[in-house]
mmCIF file of N, CA and C in Angstrom:
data_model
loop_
_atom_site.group_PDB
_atom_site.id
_atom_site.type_symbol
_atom_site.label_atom_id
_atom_site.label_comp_id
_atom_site.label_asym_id
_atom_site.label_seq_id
_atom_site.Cartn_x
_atom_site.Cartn_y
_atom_site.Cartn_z
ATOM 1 N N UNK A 1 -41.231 -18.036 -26.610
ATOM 2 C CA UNK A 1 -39.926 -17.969 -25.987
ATOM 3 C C UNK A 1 -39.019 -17.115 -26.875
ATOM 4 N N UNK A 2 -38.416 -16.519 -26.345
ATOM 5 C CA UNK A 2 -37.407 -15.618 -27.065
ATOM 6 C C UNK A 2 -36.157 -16.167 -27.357
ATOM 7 N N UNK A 3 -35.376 -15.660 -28.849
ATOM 8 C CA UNK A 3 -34.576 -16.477 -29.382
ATOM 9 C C UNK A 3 -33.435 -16.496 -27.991
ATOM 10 N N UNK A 4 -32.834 -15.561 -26.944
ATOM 11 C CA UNK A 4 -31.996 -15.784 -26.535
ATOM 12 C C UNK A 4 -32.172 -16.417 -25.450
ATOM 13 N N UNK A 5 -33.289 -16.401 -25.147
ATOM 14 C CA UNK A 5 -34.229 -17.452 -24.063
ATOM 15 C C UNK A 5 -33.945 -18.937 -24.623
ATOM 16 N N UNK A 6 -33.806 -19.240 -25.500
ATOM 17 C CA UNK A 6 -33.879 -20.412 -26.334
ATOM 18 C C UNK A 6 -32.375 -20.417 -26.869
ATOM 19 N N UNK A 7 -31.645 -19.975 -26.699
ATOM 20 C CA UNK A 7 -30.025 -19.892 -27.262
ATOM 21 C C UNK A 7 -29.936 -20.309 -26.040
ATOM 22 N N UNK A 8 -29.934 -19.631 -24.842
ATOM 23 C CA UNK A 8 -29.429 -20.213 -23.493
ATOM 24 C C UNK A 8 -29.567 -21.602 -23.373
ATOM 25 N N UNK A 9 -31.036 -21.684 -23.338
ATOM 26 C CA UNK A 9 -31.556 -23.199 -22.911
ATOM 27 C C UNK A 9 -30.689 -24.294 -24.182
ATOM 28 N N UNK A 10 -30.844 -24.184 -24.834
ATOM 29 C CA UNK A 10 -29.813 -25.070 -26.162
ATOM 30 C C UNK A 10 -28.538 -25.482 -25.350
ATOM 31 N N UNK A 11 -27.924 -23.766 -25.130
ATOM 32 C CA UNK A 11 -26.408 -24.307 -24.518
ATOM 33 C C UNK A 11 -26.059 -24.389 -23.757
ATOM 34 N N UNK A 12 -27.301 -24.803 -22.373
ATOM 35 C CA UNK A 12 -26.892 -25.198 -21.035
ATOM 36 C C UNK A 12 -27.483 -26.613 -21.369
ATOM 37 N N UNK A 13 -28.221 -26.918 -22.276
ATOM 38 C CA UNK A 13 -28.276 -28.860 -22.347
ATOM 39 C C UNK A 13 -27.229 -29.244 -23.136
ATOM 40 N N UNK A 14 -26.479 -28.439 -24.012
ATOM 41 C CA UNK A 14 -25.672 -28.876 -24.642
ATOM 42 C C UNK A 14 -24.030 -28.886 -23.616
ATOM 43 N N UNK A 15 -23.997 -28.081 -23.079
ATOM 44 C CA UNK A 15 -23.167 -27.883 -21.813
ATOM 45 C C UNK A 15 -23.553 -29.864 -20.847
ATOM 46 N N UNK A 16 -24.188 -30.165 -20.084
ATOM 47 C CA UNK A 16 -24.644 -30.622 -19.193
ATOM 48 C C UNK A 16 -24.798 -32.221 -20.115
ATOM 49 N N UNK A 17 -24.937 -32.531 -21.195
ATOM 50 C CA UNK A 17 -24.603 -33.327 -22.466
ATOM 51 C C UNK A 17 -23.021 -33.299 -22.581
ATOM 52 N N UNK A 18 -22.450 -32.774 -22.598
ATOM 53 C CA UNK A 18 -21.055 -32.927 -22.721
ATOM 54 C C UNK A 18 -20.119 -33.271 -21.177
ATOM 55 N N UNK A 19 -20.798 -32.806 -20.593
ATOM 56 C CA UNK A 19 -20.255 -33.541 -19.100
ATOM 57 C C UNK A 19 -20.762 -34.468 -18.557
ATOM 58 N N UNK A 20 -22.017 -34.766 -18.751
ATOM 59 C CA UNK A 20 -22.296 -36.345 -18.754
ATOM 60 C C UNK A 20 -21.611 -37.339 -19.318
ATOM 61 N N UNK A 21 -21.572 -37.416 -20.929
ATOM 62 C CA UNK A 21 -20.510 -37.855 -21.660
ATOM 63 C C UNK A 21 -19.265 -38.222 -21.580
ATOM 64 N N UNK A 22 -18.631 -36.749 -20.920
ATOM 65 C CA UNK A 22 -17.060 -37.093 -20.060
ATOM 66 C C UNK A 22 -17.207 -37.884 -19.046
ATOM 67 N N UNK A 23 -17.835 -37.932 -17.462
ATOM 68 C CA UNK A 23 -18.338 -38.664 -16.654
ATOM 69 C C UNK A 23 -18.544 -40.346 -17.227
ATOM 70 N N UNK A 24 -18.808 -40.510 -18.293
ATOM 71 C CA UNK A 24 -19.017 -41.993 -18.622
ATOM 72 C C UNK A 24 -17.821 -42.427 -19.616
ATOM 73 N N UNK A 25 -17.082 -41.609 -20.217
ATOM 74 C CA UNK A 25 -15.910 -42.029 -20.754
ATOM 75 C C UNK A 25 -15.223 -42.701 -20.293
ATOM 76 N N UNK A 26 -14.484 -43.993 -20.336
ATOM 77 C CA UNK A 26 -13.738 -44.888 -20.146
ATOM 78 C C UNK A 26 -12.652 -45.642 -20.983
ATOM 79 N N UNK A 27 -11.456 -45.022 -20.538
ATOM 80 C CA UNK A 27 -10.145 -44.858 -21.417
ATOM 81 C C UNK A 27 -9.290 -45.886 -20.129
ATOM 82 N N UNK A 28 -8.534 -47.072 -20.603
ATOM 83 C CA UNK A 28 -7.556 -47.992 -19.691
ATOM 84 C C UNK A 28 -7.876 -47.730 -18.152
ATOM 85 N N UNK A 29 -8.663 -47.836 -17.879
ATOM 86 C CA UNK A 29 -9.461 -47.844 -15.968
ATOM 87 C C UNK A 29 -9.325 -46.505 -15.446
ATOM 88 N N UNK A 30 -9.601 -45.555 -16.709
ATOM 89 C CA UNK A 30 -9.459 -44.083 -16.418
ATOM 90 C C UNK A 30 -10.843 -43.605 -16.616
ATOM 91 N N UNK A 31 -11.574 -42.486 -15.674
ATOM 92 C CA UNK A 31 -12.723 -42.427 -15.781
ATOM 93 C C UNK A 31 -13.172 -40.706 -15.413
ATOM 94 N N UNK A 32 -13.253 -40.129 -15.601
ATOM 95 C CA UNK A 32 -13.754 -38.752 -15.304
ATOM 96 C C UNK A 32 -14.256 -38.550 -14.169
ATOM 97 N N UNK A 33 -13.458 -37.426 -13.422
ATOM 98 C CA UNK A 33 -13.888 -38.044 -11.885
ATOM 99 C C UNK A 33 -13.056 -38.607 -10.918
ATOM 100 N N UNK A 34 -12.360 -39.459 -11.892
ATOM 101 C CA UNK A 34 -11.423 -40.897 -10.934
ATOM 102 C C UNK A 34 -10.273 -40.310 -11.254
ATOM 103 N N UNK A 35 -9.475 -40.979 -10.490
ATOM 104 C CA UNK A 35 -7.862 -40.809 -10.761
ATOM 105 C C UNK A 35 -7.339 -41.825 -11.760
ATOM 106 N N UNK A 36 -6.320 -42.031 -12.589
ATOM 107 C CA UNK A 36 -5.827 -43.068 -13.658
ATOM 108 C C UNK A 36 -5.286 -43.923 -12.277
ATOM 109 N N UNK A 37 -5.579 -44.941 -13.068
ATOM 110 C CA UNK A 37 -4.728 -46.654 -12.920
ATOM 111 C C UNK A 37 -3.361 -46.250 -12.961
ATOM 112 N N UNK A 38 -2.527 -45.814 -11.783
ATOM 113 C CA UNK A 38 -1.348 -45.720 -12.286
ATOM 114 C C UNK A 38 -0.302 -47.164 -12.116
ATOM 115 N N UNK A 39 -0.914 -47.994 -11.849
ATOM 116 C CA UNK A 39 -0.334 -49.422 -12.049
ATOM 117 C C UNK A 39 -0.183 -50.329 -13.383
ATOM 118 N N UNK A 40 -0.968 -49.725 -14.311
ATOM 119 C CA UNK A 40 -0.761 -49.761 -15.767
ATOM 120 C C UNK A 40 0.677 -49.147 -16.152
ATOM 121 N N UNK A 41 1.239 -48.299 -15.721
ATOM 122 C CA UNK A 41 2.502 -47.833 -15.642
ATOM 123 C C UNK A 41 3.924 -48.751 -16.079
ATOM 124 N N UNK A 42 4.385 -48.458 -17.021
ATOM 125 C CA UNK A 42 5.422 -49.490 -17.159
ATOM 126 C C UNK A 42 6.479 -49.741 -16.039
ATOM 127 N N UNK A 43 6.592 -48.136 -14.742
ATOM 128 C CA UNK A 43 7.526 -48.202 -13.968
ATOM 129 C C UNK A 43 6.856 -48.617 -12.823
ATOM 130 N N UNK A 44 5.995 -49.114 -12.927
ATOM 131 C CA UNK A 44 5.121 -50.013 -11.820
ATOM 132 C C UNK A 44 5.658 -51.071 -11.492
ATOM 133 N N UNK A 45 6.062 -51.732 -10.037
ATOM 134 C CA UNK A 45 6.121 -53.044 -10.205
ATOM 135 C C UNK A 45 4.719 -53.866 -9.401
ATOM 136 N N UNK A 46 3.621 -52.757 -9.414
ATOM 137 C CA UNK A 46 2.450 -53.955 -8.313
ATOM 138 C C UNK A 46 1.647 -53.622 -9.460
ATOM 139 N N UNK A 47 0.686 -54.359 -9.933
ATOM 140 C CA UNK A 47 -0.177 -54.013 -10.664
ATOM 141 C C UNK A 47 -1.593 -54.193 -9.846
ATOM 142 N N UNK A 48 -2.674 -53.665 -10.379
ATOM 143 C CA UNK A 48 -4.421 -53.441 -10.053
ATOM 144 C C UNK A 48 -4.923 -54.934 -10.166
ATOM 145 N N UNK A 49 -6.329 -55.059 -9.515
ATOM 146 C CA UNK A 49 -7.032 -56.445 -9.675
ATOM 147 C C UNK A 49 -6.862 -56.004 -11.392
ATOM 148 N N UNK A 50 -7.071 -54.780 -12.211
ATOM 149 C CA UNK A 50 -7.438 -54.773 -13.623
ATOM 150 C C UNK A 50 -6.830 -54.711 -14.698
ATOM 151 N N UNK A 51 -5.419 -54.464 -13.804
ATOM 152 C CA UNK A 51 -4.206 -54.699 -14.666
ATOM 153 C C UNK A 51 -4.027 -56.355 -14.223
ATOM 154 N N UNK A 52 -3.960 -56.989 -13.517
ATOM 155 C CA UNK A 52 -4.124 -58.732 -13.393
ATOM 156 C C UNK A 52 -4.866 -59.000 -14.756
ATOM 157 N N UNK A 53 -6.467 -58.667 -14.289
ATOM 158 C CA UNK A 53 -7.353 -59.368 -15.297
ATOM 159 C C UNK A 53 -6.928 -58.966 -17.096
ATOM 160 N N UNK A 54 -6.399 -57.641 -16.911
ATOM 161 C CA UNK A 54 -5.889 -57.161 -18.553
ATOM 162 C C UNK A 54 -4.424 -58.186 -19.191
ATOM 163 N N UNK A 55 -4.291 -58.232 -18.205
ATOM 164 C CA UNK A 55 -2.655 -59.471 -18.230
ATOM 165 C C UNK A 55 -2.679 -60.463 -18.926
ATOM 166 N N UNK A 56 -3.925 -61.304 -17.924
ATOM 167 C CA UNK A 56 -4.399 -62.552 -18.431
ATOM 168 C C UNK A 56 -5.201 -62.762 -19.913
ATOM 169 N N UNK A 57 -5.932 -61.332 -20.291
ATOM 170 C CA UNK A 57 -6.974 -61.068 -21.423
ATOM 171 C C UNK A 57 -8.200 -61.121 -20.807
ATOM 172 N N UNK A 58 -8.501 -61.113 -19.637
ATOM 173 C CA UNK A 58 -9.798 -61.220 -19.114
ATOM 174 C C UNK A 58 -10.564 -59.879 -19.053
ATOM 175 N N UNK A 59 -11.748 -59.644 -18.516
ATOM 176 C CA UNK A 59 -12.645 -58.412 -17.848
ATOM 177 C C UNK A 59 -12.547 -58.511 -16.594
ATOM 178 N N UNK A 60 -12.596 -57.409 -15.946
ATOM 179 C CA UNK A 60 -12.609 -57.431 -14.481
ATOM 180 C C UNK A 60 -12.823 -58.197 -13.945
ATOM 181 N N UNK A 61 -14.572 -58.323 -14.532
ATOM 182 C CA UNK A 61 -15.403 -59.265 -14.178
ATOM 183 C C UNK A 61 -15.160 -61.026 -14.005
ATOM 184 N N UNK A 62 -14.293 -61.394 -15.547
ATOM 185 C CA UNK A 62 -14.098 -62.641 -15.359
ATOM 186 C C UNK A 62 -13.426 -63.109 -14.800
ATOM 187 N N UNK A 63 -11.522 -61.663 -14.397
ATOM 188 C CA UNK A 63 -11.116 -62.089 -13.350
ATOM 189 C C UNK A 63 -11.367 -62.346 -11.788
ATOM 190 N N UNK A 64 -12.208 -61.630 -11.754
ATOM 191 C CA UNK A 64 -13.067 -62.063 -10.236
ATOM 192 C C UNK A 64 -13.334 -62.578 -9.937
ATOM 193 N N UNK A 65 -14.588 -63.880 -10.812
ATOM 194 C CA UNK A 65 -15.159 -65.152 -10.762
ATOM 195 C C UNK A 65 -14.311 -65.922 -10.854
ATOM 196 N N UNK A 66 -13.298 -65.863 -11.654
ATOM 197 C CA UNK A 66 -12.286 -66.878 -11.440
ATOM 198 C C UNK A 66 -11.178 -67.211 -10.780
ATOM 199 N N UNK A 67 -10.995 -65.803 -10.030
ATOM 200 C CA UNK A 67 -9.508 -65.779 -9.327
ATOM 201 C C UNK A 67 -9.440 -66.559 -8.429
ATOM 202 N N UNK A 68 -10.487 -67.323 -7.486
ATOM 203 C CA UNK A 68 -10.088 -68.571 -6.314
ATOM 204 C C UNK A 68 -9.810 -69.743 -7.428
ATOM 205 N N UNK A 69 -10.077 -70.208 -8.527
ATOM 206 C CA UNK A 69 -9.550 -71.047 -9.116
ATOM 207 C C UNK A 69 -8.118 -70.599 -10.092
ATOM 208 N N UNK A 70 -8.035 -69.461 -10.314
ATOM 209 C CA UNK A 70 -6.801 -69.495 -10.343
ATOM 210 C C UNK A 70 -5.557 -69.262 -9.118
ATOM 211 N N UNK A 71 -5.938 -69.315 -8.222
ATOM 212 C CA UNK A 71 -4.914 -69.069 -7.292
ATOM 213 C C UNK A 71 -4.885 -70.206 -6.620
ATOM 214 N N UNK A 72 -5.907 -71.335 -7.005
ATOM 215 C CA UNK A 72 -5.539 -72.495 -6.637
ATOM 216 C C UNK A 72 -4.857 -73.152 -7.781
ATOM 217 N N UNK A 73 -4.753 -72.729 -8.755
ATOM 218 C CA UNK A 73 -3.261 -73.580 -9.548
ATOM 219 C C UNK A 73 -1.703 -72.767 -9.456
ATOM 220 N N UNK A 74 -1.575 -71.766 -8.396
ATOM 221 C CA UNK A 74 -0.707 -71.454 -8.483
ATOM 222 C C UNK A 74 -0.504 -69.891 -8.674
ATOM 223 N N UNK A 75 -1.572 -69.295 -9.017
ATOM 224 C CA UNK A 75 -2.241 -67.906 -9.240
ATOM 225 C C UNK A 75 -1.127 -66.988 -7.847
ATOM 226 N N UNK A 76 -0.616 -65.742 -8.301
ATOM 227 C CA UNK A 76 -0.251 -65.090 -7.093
ATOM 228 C C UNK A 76 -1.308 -64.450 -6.445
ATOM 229 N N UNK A 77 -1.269 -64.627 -4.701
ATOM 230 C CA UNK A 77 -2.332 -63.556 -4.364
ATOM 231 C C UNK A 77 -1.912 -62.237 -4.124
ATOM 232 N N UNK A 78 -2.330 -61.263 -3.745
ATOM 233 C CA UNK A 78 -2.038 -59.869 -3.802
ATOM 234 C C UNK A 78 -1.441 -59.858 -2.470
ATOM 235 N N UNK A 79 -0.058 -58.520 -2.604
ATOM 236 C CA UNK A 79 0.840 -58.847 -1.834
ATOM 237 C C UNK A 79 -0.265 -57.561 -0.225
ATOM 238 N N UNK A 80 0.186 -58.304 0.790
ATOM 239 C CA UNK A 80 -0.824 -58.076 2.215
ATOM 240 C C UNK A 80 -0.835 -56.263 2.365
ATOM 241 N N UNK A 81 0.819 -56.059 1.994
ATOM 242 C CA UNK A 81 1.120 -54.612 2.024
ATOM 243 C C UNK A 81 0.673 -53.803 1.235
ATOM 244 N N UNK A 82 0.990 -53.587 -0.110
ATOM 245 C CA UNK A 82 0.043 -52.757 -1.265
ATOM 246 C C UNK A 82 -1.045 -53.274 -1.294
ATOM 247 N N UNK A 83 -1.645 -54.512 -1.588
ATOM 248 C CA UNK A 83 -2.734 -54.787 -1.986
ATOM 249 C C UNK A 83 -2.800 -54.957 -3.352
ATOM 250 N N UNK A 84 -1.724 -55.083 -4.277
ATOM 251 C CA UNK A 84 -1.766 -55.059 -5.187
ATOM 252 C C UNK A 84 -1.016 -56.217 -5.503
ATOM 253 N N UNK A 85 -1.198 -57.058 -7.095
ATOM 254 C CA UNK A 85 -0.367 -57.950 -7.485
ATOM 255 C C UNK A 85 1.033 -57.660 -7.847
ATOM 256 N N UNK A 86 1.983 -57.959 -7.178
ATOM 257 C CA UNK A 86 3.395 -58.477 -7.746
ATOM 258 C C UNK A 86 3.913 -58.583 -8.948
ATOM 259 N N UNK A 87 3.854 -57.572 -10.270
ATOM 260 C CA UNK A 87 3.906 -58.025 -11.582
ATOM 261 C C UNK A 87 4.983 -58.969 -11.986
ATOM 262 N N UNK A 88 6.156 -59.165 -11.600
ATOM 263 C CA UNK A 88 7.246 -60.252 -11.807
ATOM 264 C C UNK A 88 6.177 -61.530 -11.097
ATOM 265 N N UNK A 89 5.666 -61.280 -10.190
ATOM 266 C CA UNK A 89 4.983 -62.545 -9.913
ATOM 267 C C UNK A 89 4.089 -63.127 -10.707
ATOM 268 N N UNK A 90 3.080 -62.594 -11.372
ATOM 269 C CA UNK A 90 2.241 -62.925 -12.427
ATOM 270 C C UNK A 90 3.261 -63.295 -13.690
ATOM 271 N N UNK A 91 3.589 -62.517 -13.888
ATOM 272 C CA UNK A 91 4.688 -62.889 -15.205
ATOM 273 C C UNK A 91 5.340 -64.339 -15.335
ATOM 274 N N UNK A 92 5.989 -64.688 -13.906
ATOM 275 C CA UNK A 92 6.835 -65.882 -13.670
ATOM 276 C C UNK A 92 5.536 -67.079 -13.826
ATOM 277 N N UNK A 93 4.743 -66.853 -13.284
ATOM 278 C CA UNK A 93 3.268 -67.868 -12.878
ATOM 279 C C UNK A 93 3.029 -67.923 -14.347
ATOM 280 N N UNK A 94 2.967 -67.030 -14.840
ATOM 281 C CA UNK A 94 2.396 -67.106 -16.919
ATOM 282 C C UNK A 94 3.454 -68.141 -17.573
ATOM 283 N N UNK A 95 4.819 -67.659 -17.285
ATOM 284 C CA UNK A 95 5.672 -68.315 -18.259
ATOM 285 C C UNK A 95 5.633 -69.460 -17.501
ATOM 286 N N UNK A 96 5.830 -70.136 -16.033
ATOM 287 C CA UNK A 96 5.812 -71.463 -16.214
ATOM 288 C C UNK A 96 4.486 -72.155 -16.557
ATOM 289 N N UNK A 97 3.869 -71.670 -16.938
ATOM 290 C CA UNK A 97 2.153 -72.429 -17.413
ATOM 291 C C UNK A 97 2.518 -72.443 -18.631
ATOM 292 N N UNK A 98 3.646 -71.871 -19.275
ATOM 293 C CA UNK A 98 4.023 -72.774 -21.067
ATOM 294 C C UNK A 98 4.546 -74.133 -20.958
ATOM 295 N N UNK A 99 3.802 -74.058 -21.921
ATOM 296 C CA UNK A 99 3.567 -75.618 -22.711
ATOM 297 C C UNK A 99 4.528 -75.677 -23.649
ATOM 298 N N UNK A 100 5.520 -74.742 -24.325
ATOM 299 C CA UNK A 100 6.397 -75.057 -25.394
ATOM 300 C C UNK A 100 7.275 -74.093 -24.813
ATOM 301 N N UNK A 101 8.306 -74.825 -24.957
ATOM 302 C CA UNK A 101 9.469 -73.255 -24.402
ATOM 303 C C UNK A 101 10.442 -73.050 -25.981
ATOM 304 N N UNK A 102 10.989 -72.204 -25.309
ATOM 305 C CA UNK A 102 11.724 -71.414 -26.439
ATOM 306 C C UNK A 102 12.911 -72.248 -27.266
ATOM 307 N N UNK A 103 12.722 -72.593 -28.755
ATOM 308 C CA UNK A 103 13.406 -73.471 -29.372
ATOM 309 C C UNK A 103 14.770 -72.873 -29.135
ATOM 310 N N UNK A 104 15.081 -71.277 -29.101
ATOM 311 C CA UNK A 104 16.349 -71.128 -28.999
ATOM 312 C C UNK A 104 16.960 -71.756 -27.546
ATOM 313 N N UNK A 105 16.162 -71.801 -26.684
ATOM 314 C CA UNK A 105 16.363 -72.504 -25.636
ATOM 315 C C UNK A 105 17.064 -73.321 -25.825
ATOM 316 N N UNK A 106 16.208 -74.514 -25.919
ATOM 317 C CA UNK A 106 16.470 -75.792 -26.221
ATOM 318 C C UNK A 106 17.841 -76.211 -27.147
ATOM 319 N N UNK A 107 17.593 -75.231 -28.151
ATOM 320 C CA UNK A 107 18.872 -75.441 -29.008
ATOM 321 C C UNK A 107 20.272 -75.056 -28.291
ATOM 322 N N UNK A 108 20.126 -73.802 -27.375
ATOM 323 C CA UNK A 108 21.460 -73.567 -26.542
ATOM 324 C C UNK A 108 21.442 -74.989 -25.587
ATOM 325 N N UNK A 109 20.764 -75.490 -24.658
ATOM 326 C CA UNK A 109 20.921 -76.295 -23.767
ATOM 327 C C UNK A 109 21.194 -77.527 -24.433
ATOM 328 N N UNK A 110 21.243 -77.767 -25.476
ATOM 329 C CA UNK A 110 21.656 -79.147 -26.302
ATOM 330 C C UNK A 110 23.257 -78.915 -26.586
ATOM 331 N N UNK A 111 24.068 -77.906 -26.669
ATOM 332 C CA UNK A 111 25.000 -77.243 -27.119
ATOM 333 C C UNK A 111 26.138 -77.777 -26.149
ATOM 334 N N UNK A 112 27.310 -78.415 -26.437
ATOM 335 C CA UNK A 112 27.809 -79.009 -25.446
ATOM 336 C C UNK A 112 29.221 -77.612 -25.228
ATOM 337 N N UNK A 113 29.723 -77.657 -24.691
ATOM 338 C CA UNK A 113 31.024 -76.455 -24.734
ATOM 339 C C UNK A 113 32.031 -76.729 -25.611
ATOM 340 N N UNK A 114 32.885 -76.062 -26.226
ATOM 341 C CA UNK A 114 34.052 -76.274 -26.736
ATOM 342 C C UNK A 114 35.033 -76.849 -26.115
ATOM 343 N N UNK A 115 35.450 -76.308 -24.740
ATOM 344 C CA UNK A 115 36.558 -77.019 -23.841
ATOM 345 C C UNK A 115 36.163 -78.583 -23.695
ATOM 346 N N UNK A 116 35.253 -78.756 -23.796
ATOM 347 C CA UNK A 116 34.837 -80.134 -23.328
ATOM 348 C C UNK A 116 35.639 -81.634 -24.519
ATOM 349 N N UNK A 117 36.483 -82.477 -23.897
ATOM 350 C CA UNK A 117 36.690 -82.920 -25.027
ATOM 351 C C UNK A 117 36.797 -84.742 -24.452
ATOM 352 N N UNK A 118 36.103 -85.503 -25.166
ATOM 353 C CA UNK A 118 35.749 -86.922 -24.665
ATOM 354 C C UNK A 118 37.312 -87.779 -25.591
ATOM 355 N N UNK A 119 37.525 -87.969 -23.646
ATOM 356 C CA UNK A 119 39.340 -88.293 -23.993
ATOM 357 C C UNK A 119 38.813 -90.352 -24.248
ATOM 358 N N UNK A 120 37.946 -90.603 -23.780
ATOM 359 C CA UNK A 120 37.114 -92.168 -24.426
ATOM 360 C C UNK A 120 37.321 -92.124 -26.050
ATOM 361 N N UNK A 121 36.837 -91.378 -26.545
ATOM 362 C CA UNK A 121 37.034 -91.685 -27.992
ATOM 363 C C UNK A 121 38.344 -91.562 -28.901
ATOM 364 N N UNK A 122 39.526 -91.266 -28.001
ATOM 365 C CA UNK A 122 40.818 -91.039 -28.624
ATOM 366 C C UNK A 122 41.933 -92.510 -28.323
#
C-alpha cells in the first residue's frame, strides 16, 4: 500500500472516530444530533421528565419507575398543555415535604409587634 494510500485510510478512520465520539457525547440532556433541553433554562418555567428527575437527584430512569408513587403523595403531574412539569409546582411540592423549616422563620413568627401592648398587665 502506498504511503498516501495509507495517509488517507488513517484519516478517514480517524475522521469517522471523531464523529462517532461526538454522536455519543452527552453534556445536561444534550446530545449530538439532538437539540438541547431547553427547559434546563433558568428562564423556563415548565421543566422536562429530566429536568423533574435532575430536581429530585434522580436518573431518568429512577424517575420513571417511581413517578406513579410519587404523584401519589402529592407529586405534580405534567401540565395537559406543554407536557411538561410546572417548575413552581415541583418546587412548592419539595418545600412542603420539609421536615424542618427555616429557624429564621420560626424566630420571626414568635416575634410579637411593637404596637401591641397587654393593657392586663398595667
Amino acid at each position: 500500500m502506498a504511503s498516501d494510500e495509507l495517509f488517507l485510510e488513517v484519516e478517514t478512520m480517524m475522521f469517522v472516530i471523531a464523529e462517532l465520539h461526538a454522536f455519543n457525547f452527552m453534556q445536561d440532556g444534550e446530545c449530538a444530533g439532538m437539540s438541547k433541553d431547553l427547559t434546563f433554562d433558568d428562564c423556563s418555567a415548565f421543566g422536562s421528565i429530566s429536568w423533574a428527575a435532575k430536581r429530585l437527584g434522580m436518573s431518568k430512569d429512577q424517575f420513571l419507575r417511581k413517578r406513579d408513587n410519587l404523584e401519589s403523595e402529592g407529586f405534580p403531574k405534567r401540565d395537559p398543555l406543554t407536557n411538561y412539569y410546572h417548575k413552581a409546582d415541583v418546587d412548592a411540592w419539595i418545600d412542603h415535604r420539609r421536615r424542618i423549616p427555616d429557624a429564621l422563620t420560626d424566630a420571626i413568627s414568635g416575634i410579637k409587634p411593637r404596637t401591641e401592648v397587654d393593657l392586663d398587665a398595667i
